[in-house]
Amino acid sequence: MTETRTPVPDTENLNRLVPMHIAIIMDGNGRWAKKRLLPRTAGHTAGVKSVRRTVEYCVKKGVKALTLFAFSSENWRRPAEEVSILMQLFVSALESEVQKLHKQGIRLRVIGDTSVFSVKLRRKIEDAERITANNDRFDLLIAANYGGRWDIVQATRKICAEFSAGNIEADDINEDLLQSQLSFSDIPHPDLFIRTGGESRISNFLLWHLAYTELYFTPVLWPDFNESALEDAMHDFSKRQRRFGYTGEQIAQMTSNA
Ligand code: IPE
Ligand code: IPE
Ligand code: MG
């Protein structure tokens, strides 16, 4: 089992005015469509355009990683037709965007249980990940059939397998080891979490990774999320004091010494 160190101790982020990693729950597509008397799926199509724009704004603003919640492990509960259209949109977005992402130096990865997707979709994901694997300008992580609980369970299973094989002992299990088996263990945890669509909940998105992330909720519906909405979120972030358990005075001293 390869153990990677917890990426970038949280306290290294104290001084950051621009979030290095943003994680977004892209919510509100259905309501956006409903307001326009359109089918929910029209909202998802508009949502894909918003994804494209948001990636560009983030690259432009110096963000280094973006994690987007595209489909949760609970979204299978939706009507079969909506699920099927979401899967088709995923395939077509991968087809049309991969070369553009590659040209911009973006590395794309899909996190989540992709084993249940169609062969076609799995191939598109593999192709996209392979084509962009060596890019290092920006990391784009798409959470598809992802659940924060699923992530912790799959990491625990891998650790248990190592334990059963006699490769580790119970005392070897610590935060770093669990972290190393979670999705995107090589990328620092999100600095800023944004949820569009007005709900103030995590909906089983990144549970472990959001432990010290700054949370931002906006009523803007995902298809309407634009550069100024992103700027609002980033401006709000820049005014926060991240404390990681220290006192405000300790943090003020650390940042003035830095
Ligand atoms: C988010 O928008 C997209 C997915 C969950 C795939 P919704 O489809 O949840 O939109 P609302 O919440 O119904 O408006
Ligand atoms: C969260 O949105 C999942 C995604 C955006 C992919 P939902 O619309 O599924 O969340 P709930 O059901 O309102 O909590
Ligand atoms: Mg929703």
PDB file of N, CA, C and O in Angstrom, residues 140-186:
ATOM      1  N   LEU A 140      -8.809  19.540 -13.079  1.00  0.00           N
ATOM      2  CA  LEU A 140     -10.275  19.537 -13.095  1.00  0.00           C
ATOM      3  C   LEU A 140     -10.748  18.158 -12.664  1.00  0.00           C
ATOM      4  O   LEU A 140     -10.470  17.158 -13.328  1.00  0.00           O
ATOM      5  N   LEU A 141     -11.449  18.130 -11.528  1.00  0.00           N
ATOM      6  CA  LEU A 141     -11.944  16.857 -10.998  1.00  0.00           C
ATOM      7  C   LEU A 141     -13.461  16.846 -11.126  1.00  0.00           C
ATOM      8  O   LEU A 141     -14.128  17.764 -10.636  1.00  0.00           O
ATOM      9  N   ILE A 142     -13.974  15.851 -11.815  1.00  0.00           N
ATOM     10  CA  ILE A 142     -15.418  15.741 -11.959  1.00  0.00           C
ATOM     11  C   ILE A 142     -15.895  14.606 -11.048  1.00  0.00           C
ATOM     12  O   ILE A 142     -15.465  13.457 -11.201  1.00  0.00           O
ATOM     13  N   ALA A 143     -16.773  14.965 -10.108  1.00  0.00           N
ATOM     14  CA  ALA A 143     -17.314  13.945  -9.198  1.00  0.00           C
ATOM     15  C   ALA A 143     -18.576  13.370  -9.820  1.00  0.00           C
ATOM     16  O   ALA A 143     -19.586  14.060  -9.958  1.00  0.00           O
ATOM     17  N   ALA A 144     -18.491  12.118 -10.234  1.00  0.00           N
ATOM     18  CA  ALA A 144     -19.619  11.482 -10.929  1.00  0.00           C
ATOM     19  C   ALA A 144     -19.897  10.135 -10.271  1.00  0.00           C
ATOM     20  O   ALA A 144     -18.983   9.325 -10.097  1.00  0.00           O
ATOM     21  N   ASN A 145     -21.150   9.908  -9.922  1.00  0.00           N
ATOM     22  CA  ASN A 145     -21.523   8.793  -9.052  1.00  0.00           C
ATOM     23  C   ASN A 145     -20.610   8.808  -7.833  1.00  0.00           C
ATOM     24  O   ASN A 145     -20.060   7.798  -7.419  1.00  0.00           O
ATOM     25  N   TYR A 146     -20.442  10.013  -7.308  1.00  0.00           N
ATOM     26  CA  TYR A 146     -19.590  10.208  -6.141  1.00  0.00           C
ATOM     27  C   TYR A 146     -20.461  10.431  -4.915  1.00  0.00           C
ATOM     28  O   TYR A 146     -21.527  11.052  -4.987  1.00  0.00           O
ATOM     29  N   GLY A 147     -19.977   9.933  -3.791  1.00  0.00           N
ATOM     30  CA  GLY A 147     -20.594  10.233  -2.501  1.00  0.00           C
ATOM     31  C   GLY A 147     -19.475  10.285  -1.477  1.00  0.00           C
ATOM     32  O   GLY A 147     -18.552   9.459  -1.524  1.00  0.00           O
ATOM     33  N   GLY A 148     -19.533  11.250  -0.580  1.00  0.00           N
ATOM     34  CA  GLY A 148     -18.499  11.352   0.443  1.00  0.00           C
ATOM     35  C   GLY A 148     -18.446  10.090   1.303  1.00  0.00           C
ATOM     36  O   GLY A 148     -17.368   9.626   1.695  1.00  0.00           O
ATOM     37  N   ARG A 149     -19.615   9.502   1.573  1.00  0.00           N
ATOM     38  CA  ARG A 149     -19.633   8.281   2.387  1.00  0.00           C
ATOM     39  C   ARG A 149     -19.022   7.131   1.604  1.00  0.00           C
ATOM     40  O   ARG A 149     -18.266   6.323   2.143  1.00  0.00           O
ATOM     41  N   TRP A 150     -19.371   7.054   0.321  1.00  0.00           N
ATOM     42  CA  TRP A 150     -18.784   6.015  -0.544  1.00  0.00           C
ATOM     43  C   TRP A 150     -17.259   6.112  -0.509  1.00  0.00           C
ATOM     44  O   TRP A 150     -16.566   5.101  -0.406  1.00  0.00           O
ATOM     45  N   ASP A 151     -16.743   7.325  -0.584  1.00  0.00           N
ATOM     46  CA  ASP A 151     -15.296   7.516  -0.652  1.00  0.00           C
ATOM     47  C   ASP A 151     -14.627   6.962   0.618  1.00  0.00           C
ATOM     48  O   ASP A 151     -13.613   6.256   0.560  1.00  0.00           O
ATOM     49  N   ILE A 152     -15.225   7.269   1.756  1.00  0.00           N
ATOM     50  CA  ILE A 152     -14.639   6.805   3.022  1.00  0.00           C
ATOM     51  C   ILE A 152     -14.740   5.273   3.111  1.00  0.00           C
ATOM     52  O   ILE A 152     -13.804   4.597   3.547  1.00  0.00           O
ATOM     53  N   VAL A 153     -15.851   4.721   2.621  1.00  0.00           N
ATOM     54  CA  VAL A 153     -16.012   3.258   2.655  1.00  0.00           C
ATOM     55  C   VAL A 153     -15.010   2.583   1.721  1.00  0.00           C
ATOM     56  O   VAL A 153     -14.348   1.603   2.107  1.00  0.00           O
ATOM     57  N   GLN A 154     -14.840   3.130   0.501  1.00  0.00           N
ATOM     58  CA  GLN A 154     -13.910   2.442  -0.412  1.00  0.00           C
ATOM     59  C   GLN A 154     -12.471   2.534   0.111  1.00  0.00           C
ATOM     60  O   GLN A 154     -11.695   1.590  -0.029  1.00  0.00           O
ATOM     61  N   ALA A 155     -12.133   3.645   0.766  1.00  0.00           N
ATOM     62  CA  ALA A 155     -10.786   3.771   1.352  1.00  0.00           C
ATOM     63  C   ALA A 155     -10.617   2.767   2.492  1.00  0.00           C
ATOM     64  O   ALA A 155      -9.578   2.101   2.610  1.00  0.00           O
ATOM     65  N   THR A 156     -11.662   2.632   3.308  1.00  0.00           N
ATOM     66  CA  THR A 156     -11.602   1.702   4.447  1.00  0.00           C
ATOM     67  C   THR A 156     -11.434   0.267   3.952  1.00  0.00           C
ATOM     68  O   THR A 156     -10.679  -0.524   4.521  1.00  0.00           O
ATOM     69  N   ARG A 157     -12.142  -0.063   2.867  1.00  0.00           N
ATOM     70  CA  ARG A 157     -12.018  -1.420   2.311  1.00  0.00           C
ATOM     71  C   ARG A 157     -10.594  -1.724   1.882  1.00  0.00           C
ATOM     72  O   ARG A 157     -10.085  -2.821   2.104  1.00  0.00           O
ATOM     73  N   LYS A 158      -9.959  -0.744   1.239  1.00  0.00           N
ATOM     74  CA  LYS A 158      -8.581  -0.978   0.776  1.00  0.00           C
ATOM     75  C   LYS A 158      -7.660  -1.182   1.977  1.00  0.00           C
ATOM     76  O   LYS A 158      -6.779  -2.046   1.955  1.00  0.00           O
ATOM     77  N   ILE A 159      -7.886  -0.416   3.010  1.00  0.00           N
ATOM     78  CA  ILE A 159      -7.051  -0.548   4.209  1.00  0.00           C
ATOM     79  C   ILE A 159      -7.291  -1.918   4.864  1.00  0.00           C
ATOM     80  O   ILE A 159      -6.346  -2.605   5.267  1.00  0.00           O
ATOM     81  N   CYS A 160      -8.549  -2.347   4.910  1.00  0.00           N
ATOM     82  CA  CYS A 160      -8.861  -3.660   5.511  1.00  0.00           C
ATOM     83  C   CYS A 160      -8.212  -4.788   4.720  1.00  0.00           C
ATOM     84  O   CYS A 160      -7.750  -5.780   5.305  1.00  0.00           O
ATOM     85  N   ALA A 161      -8.171  -4.630   3.389  1.00  0.00           N
ATOM     86  CA  ALA A 161      -7.534  -5.671   2.560  1.00  0.00           C
ATOM     87  C   ALA A 161      -6.051  -5.774   2.904  1.00  0.00           C
ATOM     88  O   ALA A 161      -5.494  -6.865   3.018  1.00  0.00           O
ATOM     89  N   GLU A 162      -5.415  -4.627   3.109  1.00  0.00           N
ATOM     90  CA  GLU A 162      -3.997  -4.622   3.485  1.00  0.00           C
ATOM     91  C   GLU A 162      -3.796  -5.223   4.867  1.00  0.00           C
ATOM     92  O   GLU A 162      -2.819  -5.933   5.119  1.00  0.00           O
ATOM     93  N   PHE A 163      -4.749  -4.974   5.744  1.00  0.00           N
ATOM     94  CA  PHE A 163      -4.675  -5.518   7.101  1.00  0.00           C
ATOM     95  C   PHE A 163      -4.812  -7.042   7.039  1.00  0.00           C
ATOM     96  O   PHE A 163      -4.024  -7.773   7.636  1.00  0.00           O
ATOM     97  N   SER A 164      -5.808  -7.517   6.252  1.00  0.00           N
ATOM     98  CA  SER A 164      -6.027  -8.967   6.131  1.00  0.00           C
ATOM     99  C   SER A 164      -4.823  -9.661   5.524  1.00  0.00           C
ATOM    100  O   SER A 164      -4.505 -10.799   5.875  1.00  0.00           O
ATOM    101  N   ALA A 165      -4.149  -8.957   4.602  1.00  0.00           N
ATOM    102  CA  ALA A 165      -2.979  -9.557   3.951  1.00  0.00           C
ATOM    103  C   ALA A 165      -1.747  -9.508   4.868  1.00  0.00           C
ATOM    104  O   ALA A 165      -0.688 -10.002   4.506  1.00  0.00           O
ATOM    105  N   GLY A 166      -1.905  -8.899   6.024  1.00  0.00           N
ATOM    106  CA  GLY A 166      -0.789  -8.828   6.971  1.00  0.00           C
ATOM    107  C   GLY A 166       0.217  -7.734   6.646  1.00  0.00           C
ATOM    108  O   GLY A 166       1.304  -7.698   7.214  1.00  0.00           O
ATOM    109  N   ASN A 167      -0.151  -6.830   5.744  1.00  0.00           N
ATOM    110  CA  ASN A 167       0.798  -5.762   5.353  1.00  0.00           C
ATOM    111  C   ASN A 167       0.814  -4.580   6.320  1.00  0.00           C
ATOM    112  O   ASN A 167       1.765  -3.820   6.346  1.00  0.00           O
ATOM    113  N   ILE A 168      -0.258  -4.418   7.055  1.00  0.00           N
ATOM    114  CA  ILE A 168      -0.291  -3.324   8.054  1.00  0.00           C
ATOM    115  C   ILE A 168      -0.893  -3.845   9.356  1.00  0.00           C
ATOM    116  O   ILE A 168      -1.608  -4.867   9.359  1.00  0.00           O
ATOM    117  N   GLU A 169      -0.624  -3.116  10.425  1.00  0.00           N
ATOM    118  CA  GLU A 169      -1.219  -3.463  11.728  1.00  0.00           C
ATOM    119  C   GLU A 169      -2.241  -2.393  12.087  1.00  0.00           C
ATOM    120  O   GLU A 169      -2.236  -1.304  11.509  1.00  0.00           O
ATOM    121  N   ALA A 170      -3.083  -2.717  13.058  1.00  0.00           N
ATOM    122  CA  ALA A 170      -4.136  -1.759  13.453  1.00  0.00           C
ATOM    123  C   ALA A 170      -3.521  -0.403  13.818  1.00  0.00           C
ATOM    124  O   ALA A 170      -4.076   0.652  13.503  1.00  0.00           O
ATOM    125  N   ASP A 171      -2.357  -0.438  14.459  1.00  0.00           N
ATOM    126  CA  ASP A 171      -1.725   0.816  14.881  1.00  0.00           C
ATOM    127  C   ASP A 171      -1.227   1.671  13.702  1.00  0.00           C
ATOM    128  O   ASP A 171      -0.903   2.841  13.879  1.00  0.00           O
ATOM    129  N   ASP A 172      -1.116   1.054  12.527  1.00  0.00           N
ATOM    130  CA  ASP A 172      -0.680   1.821  11.347  1.00  0.00           C
ATOM    131  C   ASP A 172      -1.805   2.688  10.793  1.00  0.00           C
ATOM    132  O   ASP A 172      -1.583   3.535   9.924  1.00  0.00           O
ATOM    133  N   ILE A 173      -3.022   2.426  11.241  1.00  0.00           N
ATOM    134  CA  ILE A 173      -4.157   3.181  10.675  1.00  0.00           C
ATOM    135  C   ILE A 173      -4.245   4.549  11.350  1.00  0.00           C
ATOM    136  O   ILE A 173      -4.455   4.649  12.556  1.00  0.00           O
ATOM    137  N   ASN A 174      -4.024   5.561  10.553  1.00  0.00           N
ATOM    138  CA  ASN A 174      -4.102   6.932  11.072  1.00  0.00           C
ATOM    139  C   ASN A 174      -4.695   7.839   9.987  1.00  0.00           C
ATOM    140  O   ASN A 174      -5.061   7.362   8.906  1.00  0.00           O
ATOM    141  N   GLU A 175      -4.793   9.117  10.253  1.00  0.00           N
ATOM    142  CA  GLU A 175      -5.435  10.027   9.294  1.00  0.00           C
ATOM    143  C   GLU A 175      -4.697  10.055   7.957  1.00  0.00           C
ATOM    144  O   GLU A 175      -5.324  10.077   6.896  1.00  0.00           O
ATOM    145  N   ASP A 176      -3.372  10.029   8.024  1.00  0.00           N
ATOM    146  CA  ASP A 176      -2.611  10.085   6.766  1.00  0.00           C
ATOM    147  C   ASP A 176      -2.878   8.859   5.905  1.00  0.00           C
ATOM    148  O   ASP A 176      -2.981   8.963   4.683  1.00  0.00           O
ATOM    149  N   LEU A 177      -2.974   7.693   6.557  1.00  0.00           N
ATOM    150  CA  LEU A 177      -3.200   6.464   5.783  1.00  0.00           C
ATOM    151  C   LEU A 177      -4.595   6.497   5.139  1.00  0.00           C
ATOM    152  O   LEU A 177      -4.749   6.185   3.960  1.00  0.00           O
ATOM    153  N   LEU A 178      -5.604   6.892   5.905  1.00  0.00           N
ATOM    154  CA  LEU A 178      -6.953   6.938   5.340  1.00  0.00           C
ATOM    155  C   LEU A 178      -7.000   7.964   4.203  1.00  0.00           C
ATOM    156  O   LEU A 178      -7.513   7.698   3.112  1.00  0.00           O
ATOM    157  N   GLN A 179      -6.429   9.116   4.470  1.00  0.00           N
ATOM    158  CA  GLN A 179      -6.366  10.176   3.448  1.00  0.00           C
ATOM    159  C   GLN A 179      -5.754   9.650   2.149  1.00  0.00           C
ATOM    160  O   GLN A 179      -6.214   9.950   1.055  1.00  0.00           O
ATOM    161  N   SER A 180      -4.703   8.834   2.285  1.00  0.00           N
ATOM    162  CA  SER A 180      -3.962   8.368   1.106  1.00  0.00           C
ATOM    163  C   SER A 180      -4.804   7.446   0.227  1.00  0.00           C
ATOM    164  O   SER A 180      -4.493   7.257  -0.943  1.00  0.00           O
ATOM    165  N   GLN A 181      -5.863   6.878   0.798  1.00  0.00           N
ATOM    166  CA  GLN A 181      -6.691   5.952   0.020  1.00  0.00           C
ATOM    167  C   GLN A 181      -7.974   6.601  -0.497  1.00  0.00           C
ATOM    168  O   GLN A 181      -8.780   5.967  -1.177  1.00  0.00           O
ATOM    169  N   LEU A 182      -8.174   7.868  -0.165  1.00  0.00           N
ATOM    170  CA  LEU A 182      -9.376   8.572  -0.645  1.00  0.00           C
ATOM    171  C   LEU A 182      -9.167   9.089  -2.058  1.00  0.00           C
ATOM    172  O   LEU A 182      -8.034   9.115  -2.560  1.00  0.00           O
ATOM    173  N   SER A 183     -10.234   9.535  -2.696  1.00  0.00           N
ATOM    174  CA  SER A 183     -10.112  10.130  -4.019  1.00  0.00           C
ATOM    175  C   SER A 183      -9.229  11.370  -3.942  1.00  0.00           C
ATOM    176  O   SER A 183      -9.238  12.090  -2.947  1.00  0.00           O
ATOM    177  N   PHE A 184      -8.520  11.648  -4.984  1.00  0.00           N
ATOM    178  CA  PHE A 184      -7.563  12.744  -5.163  1.00  0.00           C
ATOM    179  C   PHE A 184      -6.712  13.031  -3.917  1.00  0.00           C
ATOM    180  O   PHE A 184      -6.619  14.142  -3.418  1.00  0.00           O
ATOM    181  N   SER A 185      -6.012  11.974  -3.474  1.00  0.00           N
ATOM    182  CA  SER A 185      -5.180  12.128  -2.272  1.00  0.00           C
ATOM    183  C   SER A 185      -3.950  12.991  -2.551  1.00  0.00           C
ATOM    184  O   SER A 185      -3.270  13.424  -1.631  1.00  0.00           O
ATOM    185  N   ASP A 186      -3.670  13.240  -3.818  1.00  0.00           N
ATOM    186  CA  ASP A 186      -2.465  14.004  -4.168  1.00  0.00           C
ATOM    187  C   ASP A 186      -2.714  15.506  -4.296  1.00  0.00           C
ATOM    188  O   ASP A 186      -1.778  16.267  -4.535  1.00  0.00           O
TER     189      ASP A 186
END
